[in-house]
Coordinates of N, CA and C and ligand atoms in Angstrom, one line a residue:
X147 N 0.8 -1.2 0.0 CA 0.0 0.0 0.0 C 0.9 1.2 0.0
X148 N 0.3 2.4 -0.8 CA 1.5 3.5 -1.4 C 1.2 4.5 0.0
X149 N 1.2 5.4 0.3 CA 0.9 6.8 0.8 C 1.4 7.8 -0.3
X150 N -0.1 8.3 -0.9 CA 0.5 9.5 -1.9 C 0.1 10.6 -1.3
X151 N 1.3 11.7 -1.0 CA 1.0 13.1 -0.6 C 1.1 14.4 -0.9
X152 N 0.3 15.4 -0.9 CA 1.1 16.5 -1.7 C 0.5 17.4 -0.6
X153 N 0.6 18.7 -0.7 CA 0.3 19.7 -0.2 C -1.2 20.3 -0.6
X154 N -1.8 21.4 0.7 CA -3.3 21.5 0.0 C -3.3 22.6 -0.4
X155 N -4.7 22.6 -1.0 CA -4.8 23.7 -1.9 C -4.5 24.8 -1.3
X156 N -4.9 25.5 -0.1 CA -4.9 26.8 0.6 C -3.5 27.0 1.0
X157 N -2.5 25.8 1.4 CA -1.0 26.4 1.3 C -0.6 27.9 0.9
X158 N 0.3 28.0 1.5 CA 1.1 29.2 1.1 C 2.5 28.6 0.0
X159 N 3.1 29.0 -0.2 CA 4.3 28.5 -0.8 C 5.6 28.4 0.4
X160 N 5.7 29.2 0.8 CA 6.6 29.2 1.8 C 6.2 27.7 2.8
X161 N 5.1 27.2 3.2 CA 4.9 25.9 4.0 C 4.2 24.5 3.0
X162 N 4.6 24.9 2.1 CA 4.5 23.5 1.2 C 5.3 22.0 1.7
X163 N 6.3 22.1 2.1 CA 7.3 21.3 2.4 C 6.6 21.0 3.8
X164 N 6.4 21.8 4.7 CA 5.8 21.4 5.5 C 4.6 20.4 5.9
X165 N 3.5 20.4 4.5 CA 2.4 19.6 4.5 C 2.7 18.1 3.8
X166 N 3.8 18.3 3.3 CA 4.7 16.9 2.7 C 5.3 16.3 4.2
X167 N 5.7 16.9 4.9 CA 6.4 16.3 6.0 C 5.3 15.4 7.2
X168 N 4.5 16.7 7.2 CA 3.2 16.1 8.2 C 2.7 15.0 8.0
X169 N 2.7 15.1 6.3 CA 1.5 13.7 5.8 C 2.4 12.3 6.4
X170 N 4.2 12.9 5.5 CA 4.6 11.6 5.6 C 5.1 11.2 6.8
X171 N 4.9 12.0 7.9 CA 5.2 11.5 9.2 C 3.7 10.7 9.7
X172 N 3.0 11.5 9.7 CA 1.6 10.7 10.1 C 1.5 9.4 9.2
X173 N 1.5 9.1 8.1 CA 1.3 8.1 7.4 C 2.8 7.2 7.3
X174 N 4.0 7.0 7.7 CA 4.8 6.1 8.2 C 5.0 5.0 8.6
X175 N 4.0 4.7 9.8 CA 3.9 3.6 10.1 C 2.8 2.6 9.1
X176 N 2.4 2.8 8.2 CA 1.3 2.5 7.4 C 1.2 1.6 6.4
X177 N 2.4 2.3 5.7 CA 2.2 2.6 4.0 C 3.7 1.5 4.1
X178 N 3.4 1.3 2.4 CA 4.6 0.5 2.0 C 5.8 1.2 1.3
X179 N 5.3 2.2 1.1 CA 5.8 3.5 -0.1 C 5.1 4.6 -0.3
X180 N 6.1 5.7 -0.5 CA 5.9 6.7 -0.4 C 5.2 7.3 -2.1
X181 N 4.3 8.2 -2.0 CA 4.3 9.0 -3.7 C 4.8 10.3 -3.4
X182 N 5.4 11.0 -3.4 CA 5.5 12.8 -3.5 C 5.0 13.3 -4.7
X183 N 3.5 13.1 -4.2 CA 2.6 13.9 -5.9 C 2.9 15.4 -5.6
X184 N 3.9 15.8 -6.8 CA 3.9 16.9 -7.1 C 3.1 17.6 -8.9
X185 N 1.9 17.2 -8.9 CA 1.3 17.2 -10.2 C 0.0 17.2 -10.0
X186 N -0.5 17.3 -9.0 CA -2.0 17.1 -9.1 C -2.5 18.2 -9.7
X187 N -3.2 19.0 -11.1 CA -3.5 20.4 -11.4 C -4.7 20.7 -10.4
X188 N -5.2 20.3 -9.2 CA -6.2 21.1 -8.4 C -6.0 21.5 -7.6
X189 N -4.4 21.6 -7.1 CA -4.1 22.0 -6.0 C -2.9 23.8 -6.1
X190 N -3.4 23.6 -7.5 CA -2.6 25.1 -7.7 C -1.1 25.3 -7.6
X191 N -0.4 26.7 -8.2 CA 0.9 26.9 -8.2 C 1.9 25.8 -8.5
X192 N 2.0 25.5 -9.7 CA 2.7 24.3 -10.1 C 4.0 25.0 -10.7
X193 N 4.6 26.2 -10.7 CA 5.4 27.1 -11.2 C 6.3 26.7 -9.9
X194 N 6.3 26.4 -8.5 CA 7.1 25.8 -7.6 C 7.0 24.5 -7.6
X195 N 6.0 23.8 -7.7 CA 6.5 22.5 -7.7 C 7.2 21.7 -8.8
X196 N 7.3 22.7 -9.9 CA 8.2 22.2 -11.0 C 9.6 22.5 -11.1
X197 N 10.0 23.4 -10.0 CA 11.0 24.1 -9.6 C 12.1 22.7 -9.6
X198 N 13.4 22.5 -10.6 CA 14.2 21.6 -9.8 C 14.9 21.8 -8.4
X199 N 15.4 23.0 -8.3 CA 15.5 23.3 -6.9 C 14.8 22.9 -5.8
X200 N 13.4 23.4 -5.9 CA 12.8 23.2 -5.0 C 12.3 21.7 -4.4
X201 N 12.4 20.9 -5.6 CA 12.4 19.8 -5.5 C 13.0 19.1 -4.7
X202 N 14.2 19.5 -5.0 CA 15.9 19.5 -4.6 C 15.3 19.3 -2.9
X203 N 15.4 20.8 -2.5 CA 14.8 20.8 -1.4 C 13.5 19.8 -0.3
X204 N 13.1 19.8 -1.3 CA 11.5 18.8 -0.8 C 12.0 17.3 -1.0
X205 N 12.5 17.4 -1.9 CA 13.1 15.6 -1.3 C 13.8 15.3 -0.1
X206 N 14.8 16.4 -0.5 CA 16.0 16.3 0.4 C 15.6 16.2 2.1
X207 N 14.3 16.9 2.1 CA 13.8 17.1 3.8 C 12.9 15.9 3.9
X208 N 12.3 15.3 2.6 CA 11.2 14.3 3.5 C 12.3 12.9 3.8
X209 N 13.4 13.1 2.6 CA 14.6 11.8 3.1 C 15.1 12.5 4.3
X210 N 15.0 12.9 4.5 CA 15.8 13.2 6.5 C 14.6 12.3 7.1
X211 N 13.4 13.1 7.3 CA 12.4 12.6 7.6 C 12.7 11.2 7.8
X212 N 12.5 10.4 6.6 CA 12.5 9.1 6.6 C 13.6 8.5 7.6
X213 N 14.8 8.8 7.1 CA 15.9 8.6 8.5 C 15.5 8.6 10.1
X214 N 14.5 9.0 10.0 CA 14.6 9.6 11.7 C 13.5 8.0 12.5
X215 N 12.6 7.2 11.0 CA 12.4 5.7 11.5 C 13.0 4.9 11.5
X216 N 12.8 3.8 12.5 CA 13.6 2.7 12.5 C 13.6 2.1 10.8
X217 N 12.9 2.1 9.6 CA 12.7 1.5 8.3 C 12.7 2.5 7.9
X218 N 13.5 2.7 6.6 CA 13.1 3.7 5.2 C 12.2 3.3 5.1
X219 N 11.6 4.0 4.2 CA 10.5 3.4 2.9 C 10.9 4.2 2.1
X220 N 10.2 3.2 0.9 CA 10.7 4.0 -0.9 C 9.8 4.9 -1.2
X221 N 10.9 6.1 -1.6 CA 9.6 7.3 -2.2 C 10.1 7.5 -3.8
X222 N 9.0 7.8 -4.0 CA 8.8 8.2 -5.0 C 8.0 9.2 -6.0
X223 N 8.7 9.8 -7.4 CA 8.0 11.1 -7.7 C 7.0 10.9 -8.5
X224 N 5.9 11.7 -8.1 CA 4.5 11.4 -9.1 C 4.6 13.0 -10.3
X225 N 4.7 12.6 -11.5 CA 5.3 13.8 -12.3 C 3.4 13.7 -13.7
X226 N 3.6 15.1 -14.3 CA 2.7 15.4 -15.0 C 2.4 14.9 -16.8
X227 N 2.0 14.6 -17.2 CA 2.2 13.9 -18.4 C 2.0 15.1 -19.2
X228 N 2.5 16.2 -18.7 CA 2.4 17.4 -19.4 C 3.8 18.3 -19.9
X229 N 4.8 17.9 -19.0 CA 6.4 18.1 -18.8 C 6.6 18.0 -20.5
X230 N 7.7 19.0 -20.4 CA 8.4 18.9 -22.0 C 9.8 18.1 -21.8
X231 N 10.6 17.9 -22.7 CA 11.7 17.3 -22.7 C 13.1 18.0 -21.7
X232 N 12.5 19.3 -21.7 CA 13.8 19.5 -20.7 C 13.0 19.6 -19.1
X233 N 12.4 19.5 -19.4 CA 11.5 19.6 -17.6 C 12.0 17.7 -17.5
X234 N 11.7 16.7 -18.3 CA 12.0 15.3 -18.2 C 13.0 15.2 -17.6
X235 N 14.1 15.7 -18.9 CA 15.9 15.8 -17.8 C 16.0 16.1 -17.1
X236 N 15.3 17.4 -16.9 CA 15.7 17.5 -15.0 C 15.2 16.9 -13.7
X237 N 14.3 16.0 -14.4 CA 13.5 15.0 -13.3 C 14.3 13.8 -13.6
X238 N 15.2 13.3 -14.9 CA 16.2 12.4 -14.0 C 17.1 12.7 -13.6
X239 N 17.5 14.1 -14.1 CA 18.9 14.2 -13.3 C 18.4 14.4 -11.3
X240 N 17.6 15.0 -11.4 CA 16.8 14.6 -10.0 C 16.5 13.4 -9.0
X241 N 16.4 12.5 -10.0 CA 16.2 11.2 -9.3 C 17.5 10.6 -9.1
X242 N 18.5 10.6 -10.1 CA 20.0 9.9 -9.8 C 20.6 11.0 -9.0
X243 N 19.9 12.1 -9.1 CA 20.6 13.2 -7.6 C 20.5 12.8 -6.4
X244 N 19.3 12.7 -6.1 CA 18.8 12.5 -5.0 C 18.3 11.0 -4.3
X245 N 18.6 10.0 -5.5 CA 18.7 8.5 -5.0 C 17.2 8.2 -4.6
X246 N 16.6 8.8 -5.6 CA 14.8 8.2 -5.8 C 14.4 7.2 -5.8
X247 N 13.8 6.5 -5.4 CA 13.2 5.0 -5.6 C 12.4 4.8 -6.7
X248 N 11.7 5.6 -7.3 CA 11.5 6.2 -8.9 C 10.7 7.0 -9.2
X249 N 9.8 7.0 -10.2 CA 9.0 7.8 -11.1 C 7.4 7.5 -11.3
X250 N 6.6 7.8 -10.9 CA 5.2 7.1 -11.0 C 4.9 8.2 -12.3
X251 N 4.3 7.5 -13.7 CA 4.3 8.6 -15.0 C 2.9 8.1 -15.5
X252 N 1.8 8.9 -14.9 CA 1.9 10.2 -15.1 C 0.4 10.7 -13.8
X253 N 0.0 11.5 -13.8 CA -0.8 12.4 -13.6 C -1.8 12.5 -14.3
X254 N -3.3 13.3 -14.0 CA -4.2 14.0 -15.0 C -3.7 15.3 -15.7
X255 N -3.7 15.2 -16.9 CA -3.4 16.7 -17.7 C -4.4 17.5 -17.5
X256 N -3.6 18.7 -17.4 CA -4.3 20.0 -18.0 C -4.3 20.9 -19.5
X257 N -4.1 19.5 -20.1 CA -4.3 19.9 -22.0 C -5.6 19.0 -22.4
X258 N -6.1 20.0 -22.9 CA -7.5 20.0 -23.4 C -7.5 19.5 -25.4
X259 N -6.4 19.2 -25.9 CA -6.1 19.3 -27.3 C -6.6 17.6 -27.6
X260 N -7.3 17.5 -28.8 CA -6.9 16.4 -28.9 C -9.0 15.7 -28.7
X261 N -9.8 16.3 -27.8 CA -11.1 16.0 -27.3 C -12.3 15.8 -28.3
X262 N -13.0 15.7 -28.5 CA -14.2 15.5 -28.9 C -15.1 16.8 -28.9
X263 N -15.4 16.8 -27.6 CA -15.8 18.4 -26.7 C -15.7 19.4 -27.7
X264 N -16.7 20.2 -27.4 CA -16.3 21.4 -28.1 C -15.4 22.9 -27.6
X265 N -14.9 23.6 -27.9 CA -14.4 24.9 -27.0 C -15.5 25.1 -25.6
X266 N -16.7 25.3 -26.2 CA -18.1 25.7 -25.2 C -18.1 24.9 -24.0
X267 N -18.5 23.7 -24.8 CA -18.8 22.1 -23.4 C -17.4 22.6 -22.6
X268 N -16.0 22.6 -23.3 CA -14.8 22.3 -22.3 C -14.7 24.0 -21.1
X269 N -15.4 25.0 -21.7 CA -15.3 26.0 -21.0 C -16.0 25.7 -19.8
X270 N -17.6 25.3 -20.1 CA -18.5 24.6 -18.9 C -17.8 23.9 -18.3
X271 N -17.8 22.8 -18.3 CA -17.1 21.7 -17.8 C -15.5 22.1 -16.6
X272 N -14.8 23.6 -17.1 CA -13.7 24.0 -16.3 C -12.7 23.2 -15.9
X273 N -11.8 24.0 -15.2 CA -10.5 23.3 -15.0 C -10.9 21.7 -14.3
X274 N -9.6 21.4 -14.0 CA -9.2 19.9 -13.6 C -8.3 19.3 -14.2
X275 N -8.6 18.0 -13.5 CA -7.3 16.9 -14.6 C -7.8 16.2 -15.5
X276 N -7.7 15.8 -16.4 CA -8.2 15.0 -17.7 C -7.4 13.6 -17.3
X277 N -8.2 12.3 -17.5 CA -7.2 10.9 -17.0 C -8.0 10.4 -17.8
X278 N -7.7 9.2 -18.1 CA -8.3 7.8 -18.9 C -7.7 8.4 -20.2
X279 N -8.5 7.2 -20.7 CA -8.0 7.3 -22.8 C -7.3 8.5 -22.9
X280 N -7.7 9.8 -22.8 CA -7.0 10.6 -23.4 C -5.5 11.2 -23.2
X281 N -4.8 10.6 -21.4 CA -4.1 11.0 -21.3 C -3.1 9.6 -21.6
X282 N -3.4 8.8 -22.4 CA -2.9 7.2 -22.5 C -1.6 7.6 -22.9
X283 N -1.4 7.9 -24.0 CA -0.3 8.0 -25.2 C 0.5 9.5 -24.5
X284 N -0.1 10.5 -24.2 CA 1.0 11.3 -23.2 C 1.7 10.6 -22.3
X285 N 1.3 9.8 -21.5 CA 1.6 9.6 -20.2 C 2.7 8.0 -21.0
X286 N 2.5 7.2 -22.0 CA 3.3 6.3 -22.5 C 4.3 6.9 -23.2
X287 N 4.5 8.1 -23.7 CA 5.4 9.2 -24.1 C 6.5 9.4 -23.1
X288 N 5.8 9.6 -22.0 CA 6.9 10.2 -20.9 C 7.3 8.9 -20.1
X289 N 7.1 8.2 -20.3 CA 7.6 6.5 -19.7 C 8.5 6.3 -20.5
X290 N 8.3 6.0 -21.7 CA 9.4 5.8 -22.8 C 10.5 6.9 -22.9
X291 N 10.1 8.3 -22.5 CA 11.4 9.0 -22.9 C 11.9 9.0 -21.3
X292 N 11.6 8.8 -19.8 CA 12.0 8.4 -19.5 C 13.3 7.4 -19.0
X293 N 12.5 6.0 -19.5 CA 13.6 5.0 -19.5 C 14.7 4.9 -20.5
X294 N 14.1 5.9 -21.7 CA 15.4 5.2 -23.0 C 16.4 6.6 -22.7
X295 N 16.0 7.4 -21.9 CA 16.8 8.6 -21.7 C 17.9 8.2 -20.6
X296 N 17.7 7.9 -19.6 CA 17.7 7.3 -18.1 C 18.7 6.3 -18.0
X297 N 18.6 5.1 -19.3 CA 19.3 3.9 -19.1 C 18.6 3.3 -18.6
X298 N 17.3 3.0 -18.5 CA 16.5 2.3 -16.8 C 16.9 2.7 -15.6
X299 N 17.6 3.5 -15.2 CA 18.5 4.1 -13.9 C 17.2 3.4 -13.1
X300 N 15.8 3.8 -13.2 CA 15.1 3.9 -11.8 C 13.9 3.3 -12.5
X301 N 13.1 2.4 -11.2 CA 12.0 1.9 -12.2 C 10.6 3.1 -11.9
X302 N 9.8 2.6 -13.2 CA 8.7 3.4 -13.5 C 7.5 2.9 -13.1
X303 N 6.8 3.6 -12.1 CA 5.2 2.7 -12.9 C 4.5 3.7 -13.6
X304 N 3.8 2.7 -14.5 CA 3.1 3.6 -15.0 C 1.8 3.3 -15.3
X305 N 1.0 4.8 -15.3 CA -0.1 4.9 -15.1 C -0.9 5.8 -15.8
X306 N -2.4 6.0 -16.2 CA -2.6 7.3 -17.9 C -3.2 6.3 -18.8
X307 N -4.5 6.1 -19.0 CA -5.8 5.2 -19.7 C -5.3 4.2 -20.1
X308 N -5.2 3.3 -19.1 CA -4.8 1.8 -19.0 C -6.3 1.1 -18.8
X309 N -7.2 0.8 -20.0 CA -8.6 0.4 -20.1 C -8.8 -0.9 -20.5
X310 N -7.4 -1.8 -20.5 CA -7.3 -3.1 -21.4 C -5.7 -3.9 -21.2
X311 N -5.9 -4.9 -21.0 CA -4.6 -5.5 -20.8 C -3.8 -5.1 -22.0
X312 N -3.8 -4.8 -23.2 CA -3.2 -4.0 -23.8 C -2.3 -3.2 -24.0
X313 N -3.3 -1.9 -23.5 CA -3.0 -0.8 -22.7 C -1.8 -0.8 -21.6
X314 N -1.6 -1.8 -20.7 CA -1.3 -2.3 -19.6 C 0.5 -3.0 -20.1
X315 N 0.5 -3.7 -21.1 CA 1.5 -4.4 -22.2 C 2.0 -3.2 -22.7
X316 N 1.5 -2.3 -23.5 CA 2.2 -0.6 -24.1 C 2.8 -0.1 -23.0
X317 N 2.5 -0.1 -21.9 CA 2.7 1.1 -20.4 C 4.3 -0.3 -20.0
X318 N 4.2 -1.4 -20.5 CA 5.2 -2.3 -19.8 C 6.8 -2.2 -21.0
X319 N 6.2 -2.3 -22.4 CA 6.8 -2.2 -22.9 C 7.3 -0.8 -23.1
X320 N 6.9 0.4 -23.3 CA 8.0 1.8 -22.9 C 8.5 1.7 -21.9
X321 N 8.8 1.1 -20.8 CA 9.6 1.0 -20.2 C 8.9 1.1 -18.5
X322 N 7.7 0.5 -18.0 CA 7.6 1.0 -17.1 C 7.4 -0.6 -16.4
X323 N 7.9 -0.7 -15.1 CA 8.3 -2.0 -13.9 C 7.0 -2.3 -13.9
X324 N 5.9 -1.8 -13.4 CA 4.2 -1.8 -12.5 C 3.5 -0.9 -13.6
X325 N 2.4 -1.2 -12.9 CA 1.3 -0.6 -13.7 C 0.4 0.2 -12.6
X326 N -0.7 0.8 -12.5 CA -1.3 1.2 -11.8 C -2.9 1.6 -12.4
X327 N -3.9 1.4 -12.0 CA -5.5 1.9 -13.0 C -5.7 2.7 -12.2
X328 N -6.8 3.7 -12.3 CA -7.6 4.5 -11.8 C -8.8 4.4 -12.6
X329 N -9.2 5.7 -13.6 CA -10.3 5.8 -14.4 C -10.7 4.2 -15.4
X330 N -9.6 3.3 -15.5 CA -10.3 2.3 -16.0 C -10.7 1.3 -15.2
X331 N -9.9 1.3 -14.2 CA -11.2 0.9 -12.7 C -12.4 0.8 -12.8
X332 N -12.6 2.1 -12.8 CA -14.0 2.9 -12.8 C -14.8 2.1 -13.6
X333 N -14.5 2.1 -15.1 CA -14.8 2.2 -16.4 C -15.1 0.6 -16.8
X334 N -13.9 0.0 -16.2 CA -13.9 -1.4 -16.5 C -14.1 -2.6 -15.6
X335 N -14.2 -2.1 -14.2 CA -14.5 -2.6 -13.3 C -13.4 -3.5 -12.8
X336 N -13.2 -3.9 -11.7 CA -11.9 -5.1 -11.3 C -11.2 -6.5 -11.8
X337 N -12.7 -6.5 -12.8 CA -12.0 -7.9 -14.0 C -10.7 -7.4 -14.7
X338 N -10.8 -6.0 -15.2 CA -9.5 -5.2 -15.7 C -8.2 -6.2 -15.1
X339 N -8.3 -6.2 -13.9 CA -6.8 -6.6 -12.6 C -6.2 -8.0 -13.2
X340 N -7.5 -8.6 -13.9 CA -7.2 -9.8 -14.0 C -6.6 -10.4 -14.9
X341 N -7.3 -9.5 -16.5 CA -6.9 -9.4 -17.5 C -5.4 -9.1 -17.8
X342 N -5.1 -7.8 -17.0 CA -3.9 -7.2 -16.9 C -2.8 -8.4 -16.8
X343 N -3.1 -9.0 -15.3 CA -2.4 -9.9 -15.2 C -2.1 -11.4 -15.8
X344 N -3.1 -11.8 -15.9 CA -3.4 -12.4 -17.8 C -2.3 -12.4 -18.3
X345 N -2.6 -11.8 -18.9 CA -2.0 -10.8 -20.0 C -0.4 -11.1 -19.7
X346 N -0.3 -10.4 -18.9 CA 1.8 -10.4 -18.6 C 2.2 -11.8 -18.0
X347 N 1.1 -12.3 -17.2 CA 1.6 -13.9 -17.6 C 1.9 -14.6 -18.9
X348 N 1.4 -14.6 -19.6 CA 1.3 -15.1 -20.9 C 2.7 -14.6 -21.6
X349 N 2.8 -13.4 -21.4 CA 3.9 -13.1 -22.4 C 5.3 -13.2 -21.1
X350 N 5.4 -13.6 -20.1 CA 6.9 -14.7 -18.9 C 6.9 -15.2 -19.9
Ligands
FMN460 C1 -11.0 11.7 -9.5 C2 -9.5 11.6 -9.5 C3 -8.8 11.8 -8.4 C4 -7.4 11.7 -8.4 N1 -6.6 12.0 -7.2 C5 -5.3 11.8 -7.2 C6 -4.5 12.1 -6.0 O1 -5.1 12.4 -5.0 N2 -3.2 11.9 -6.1 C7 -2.6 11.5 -7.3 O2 -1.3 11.4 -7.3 N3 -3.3 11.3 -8.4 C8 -4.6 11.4 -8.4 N4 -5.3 11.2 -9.5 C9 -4.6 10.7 -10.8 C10 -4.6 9.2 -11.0 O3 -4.0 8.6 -9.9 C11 -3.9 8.8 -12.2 O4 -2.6 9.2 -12.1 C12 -4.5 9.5 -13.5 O5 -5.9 9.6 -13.4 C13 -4.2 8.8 -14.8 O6 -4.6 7.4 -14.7 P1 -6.0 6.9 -15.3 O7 -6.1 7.3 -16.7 O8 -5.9 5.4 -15.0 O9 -7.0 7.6 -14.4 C14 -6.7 11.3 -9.5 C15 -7.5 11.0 -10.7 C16 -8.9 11.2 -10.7 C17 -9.6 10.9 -12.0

């Protein structure tokens, strides 16, 4: 079981780090692994949490943190399937900096390109994260440029409209260790789990 944490919406920026620390102190004894979601688009100000510095910083303090239990646990970074190529590099050079346990890829986007929807419906409708089908092929984009950038340095899971053992096999073969569902959960219900694993049996 993971513990994913980020900071809330009403934060200041100056105590961001702070609501990272709280969560993962409270949640410690619990969890099997850590997430540091830095990508949720509802929680605002993503102009610092994209910060490599600041990153820098915010890992650097929750791994103290972690030191101060009798067990590590493995953390790891939850990143946007929105990142360009040089925002990517600096998220590995981040992880082989900082000795990450890895990369969960990806997040709900905040790109609207690409929909059905029209301009009007998507104006109603308002901000959030977009996940399932549409963010599939972004979020297998940034797995793949990930790992073939990386060397495999760190493993991936990955995650971003995984609606079919398929789906599940694409997300394995760009390069990612695990898998993870959300919206095809929903969509597809828990037989999905089974198929998935099906599926990667078959191809051992
Ligand atoms: C309603 C909803 C709530 C979510 N909440 C979180 C969250 O609290 N933390 C997080 O890291 N990701 C959150 N996500 C993102 C999902 O974990 C997942 O990364 C994303 O939706 C892409 O996967 P999917 O296409 O299988 O849904 C949420 C997604 C949805 C749709």
């Amino acid at each position: 079981m993971g513990g994913n944490i980020g900071k809330n919406t009403q934060t200041t920026p100056d105590n961001y780090t702070s609501d990272y620390v709280t969560c993962f102190n409270a949640l410690h004894p619990y969890v099997d692994y850590f997430v540091l979601n830095v990508s949720c688009p509802n929680v605002g100000s993503h102009a610092k949490l994209n910060d490599k510095d600041y990153l820098l910083e915010l890992i650097s303090t929750v791994k103290k943190a972690n030191k101060t239990f009798g067990k590590e646990k493995p953390i790891l970074l939850k990143i946007a399937p929105d990142l360009n190529d040089v925002q990517l590099d600096e998220i590995i050079e981040l992880v082989n900096e900082t000795k990450l346990d890895g990369v969960i890829a990806s997040n709900t986007s905040v790109d609207r390109s690409g929909l059905k929807a029209s301009e009007v419906q998507l104006e109603t409708i308002g901000n959030g994260g977009l996940s399932g089908q549409p963010v599939k092929e972004k979020s297998t984009q940034v797995i793949k440029y990930l790992s073939e950038k990386s060397n495999k340095a760190f493993p991936i899971i990955g995650v971003g409209g995984i609606h079919s053992a398929k789906d599940a096999l694409e997300k394995l073969d760009a390069g990612a260790t695990l898998v993870q569902i959300y919206t095809g959960f929903i969509y597809e219900g828990p037989g999905l789990i089974k198929k998935i694993n099906k599926a990667i049996l078959k191809q051992a």
